[in-house]
PDB file of C-alpha atoms in Angstrom:
ATOM      1  CA  UNK P   1      69.178  65.776 -11.594  1.00 81.00           C
ATOM      2  CA  UNK P   2      70.747  62.793 -13.839  1.00 90.00           C
ATOM      3  CA  UNK P   3      68.564  63.301 -16.942  1.00 94.00           C
ATOM      4  CA  UNK P   4      70.467  63.950 -20.408  1.00 95.00           C
ATOM      5  CA  UNK P   5      67.918  66.356 -21.514  1.00 96.00           C
ATOM      6  CA  UNK P   6      68.090  68.382 -18.554  1.00 97.00           C
ATOM      7  CA  UNK P   7      71.828  68.318 -18.430  1.00 96.00           C
ATOM      8  CA  UNK P   8      72.109  69.445 -21.859  1.00 96.00           C
ATOM      9  CA  UNK P   9      70.149  72.620 -20.914  1.00 97.00           C
ATOM     10  CA  UNK P  10      71.910  75.791 -20.215  1.00 97.00           C
ATOM     11  CA  UNK P  11      71.452  77.094 -16.364  1.00 97.00           C
ATOM     12  CA  UNK P  12      69.300  79.986 -17.563  1.00 98.00           C
ATOM     13  CA  UNK P  13      66.951  77.661 -19.150  1.00 98.00           C
ATOM     14  CA  UNK P  14      66.917  75.426 -16.221  1.00 98.00           C
ATOM     15  CA  UNK P  15      65.805  78.025 -13.941  1.00 98.00           C
ATOM     16  CA  UNK P  16      63.108  79.043 -16.456  1.00 98.00           C
ATOM     17  CA  UNK P  17      61.694  75.457 -16.208  1.00 98.00           C
ATOM     18  CA  UNK P  18      61.945  75.650 -12.603  1.00 98.00           C
ATOM     19  CA  UNK P  19      60.001  78.955 -12.483  1.00 98.00           C
ATOM     20  CA  UNK P  20      57.281  77.715 -14.539  1.00 98.00           C
ATOM     21  CA  UNK P  21      57.008  74.541 -12.471  1.00 98.00           C
ATOM     22  CA  UNK P  22      56.621  76.526  -9.331  1.00 97.00           C
ATOM     23  CA  UNK P  23      53.602  78.507 -10.917  1.00 97.00           C
ATOM     24  CA  UNK P  24      52.397  75.022 -12.064  1.00 96.00           C
ATOM     25  CA  UNK P  25      52.769  75.886 -15.963  1.00 97.00           C
ATOM     26  CA  UNK P  26      53.580  72.333 -17.050  1.00 97.00           C
ATOM     27  CA  UNK P  27      52.770  72.929 -20.594  1.00 97.00           C
ATOM     28  CA  UNK P  28      55.112  76.061 -20.619  1.00 98.00           C
ATOM     29  CA  UNK P  29      57.970  74.168 -18.791  1.00 98.00           C
ATOM     30  CA  UNK P  30      57.724  71.722 -21.634  1.00 98.00           C
ATOM     31  CA  UNK P  31      57.737  74.105 -24.264  1.00 98.00           C
ATOM     32  CA  UNK P  32      60.869  75.882 -22.834  1.00 98.00           C
ATOM     33  CA  UNK P  33      62.499  72.517 -22.633  1.00 98.00           C
ATOM     34  CA  UNK P  34      61.819  71.537 -26.519  1.00 98.00           C
ATOM     35  CA  UNK P  35      62.820  75.021 -27.561  1.00 97.00           C
ATOM     36  CA  UNK P  36      65.947  75.180 -25.900  1.00 97.00           C
ATOM     37  CA  UNK P  37      67.132  71.505 -26.603  1.00 96.00           C
ATOM     38  CA  UNK P  38      69.892  70.783 -29.036  1.00 92.00           C
ATOM     39  CA  UNK P  39      68.853  68.364 -31.758  1.00 91.00           C
ATOM     40  CA  UNK P  40      67.230  65.733 -31.818  1.00 93.00           C
ATOM     41  CA  UNK P  41      64.494  67.864 -29.911  1.00 95.00           C
ATOM     42  CA  UNK P  42      62.935  65.571 -27.051  1.00 96.00           C
ATOM     43  CA  UNK P  43      59.507  64.414 -27.530  1.00 97.00           C
ATOM     44  CA  UNK P  44      56.457  65.236 -25.684  1.00 96.00           C
ATOM     45  CA  UNK P  45      56.745  62.056 -23.547  1.00 97.00           C
ATOM     46  CA  UNK P  46      60.233  62.690 -22.477  1.00 97.00           C
ATOM     47  CA  UNK P  47      59.423  66.394 -21.834  1.00 97.00           C
ATOM     48  CA  UNK P  48      56.456  65.119 -19.932  1.00 97.00           C
ATOM     49  CA  UNK P  49      58.445  62.694 -17.640  1.00 96.00           C
ATOM     50  CA  UNK P  50      61.084  65.220 -17.090  1.00 97.00           C
ATOM     51  CA  UNK P  51      58.781  67.897 -15.787  1.00 97.00           C
ATOM     52  CA  UNK P  52      56.989  65.462 -13.627  1.00 96.00           C
ATOM     53  CA  UNK P  53      60.352  64.240 -12.179  1.00 96.00           C
ATOM     54  CA  UNK P  54      61.645  67.786 -11.765  1.00 97.00           C
ATOM     55  CA  UNK P  55      58.493  68.986 -10.110  1.00 97.00           C
ATOM     56  CA  UNK P  56      58.953  66.285  -7.468  1.00 96.00           C
ATOM     57  CA  UNK P  57      62.487  66.857  -7.061  1.00 95.00           C
ATOM     58  CA  UNK P  58      61.796  70.358  -6.378  1.00 96.00           C
ATOM     59  CA  UNK P  59      59.524  69.372  -3.242  1.00 93.00           C
ATOM     60  CA  UNK P  60      56.347  70.544  -4.965  1.00 92.00           C
ATOM     61  CA  UNK P  61      54.665  67.367  -4.832  1.00 87.00           C
ATOM     62  CA  UNK P  62      53.255  65.418  -7.832  1.00 79.00           C
ATOM     63  CA  UNK P  63      51.902  67.192 -10.560  1.00 73.00           C
TER      64      UNK P  63
END
């Protein structure tokens, strides 16, 4: 995935986000992203867009 927010996250954090998405825990996935992101912390809209794109990339459909 070619997203600057996504690439700034550690591999373990990306795995945690993916695990939450597989369980359809979208808000928790956004929280993980925001908590683990370096400053400046991405806004909710950017996290929401990232979560939706990642969900589709994992082949899970559309959130």
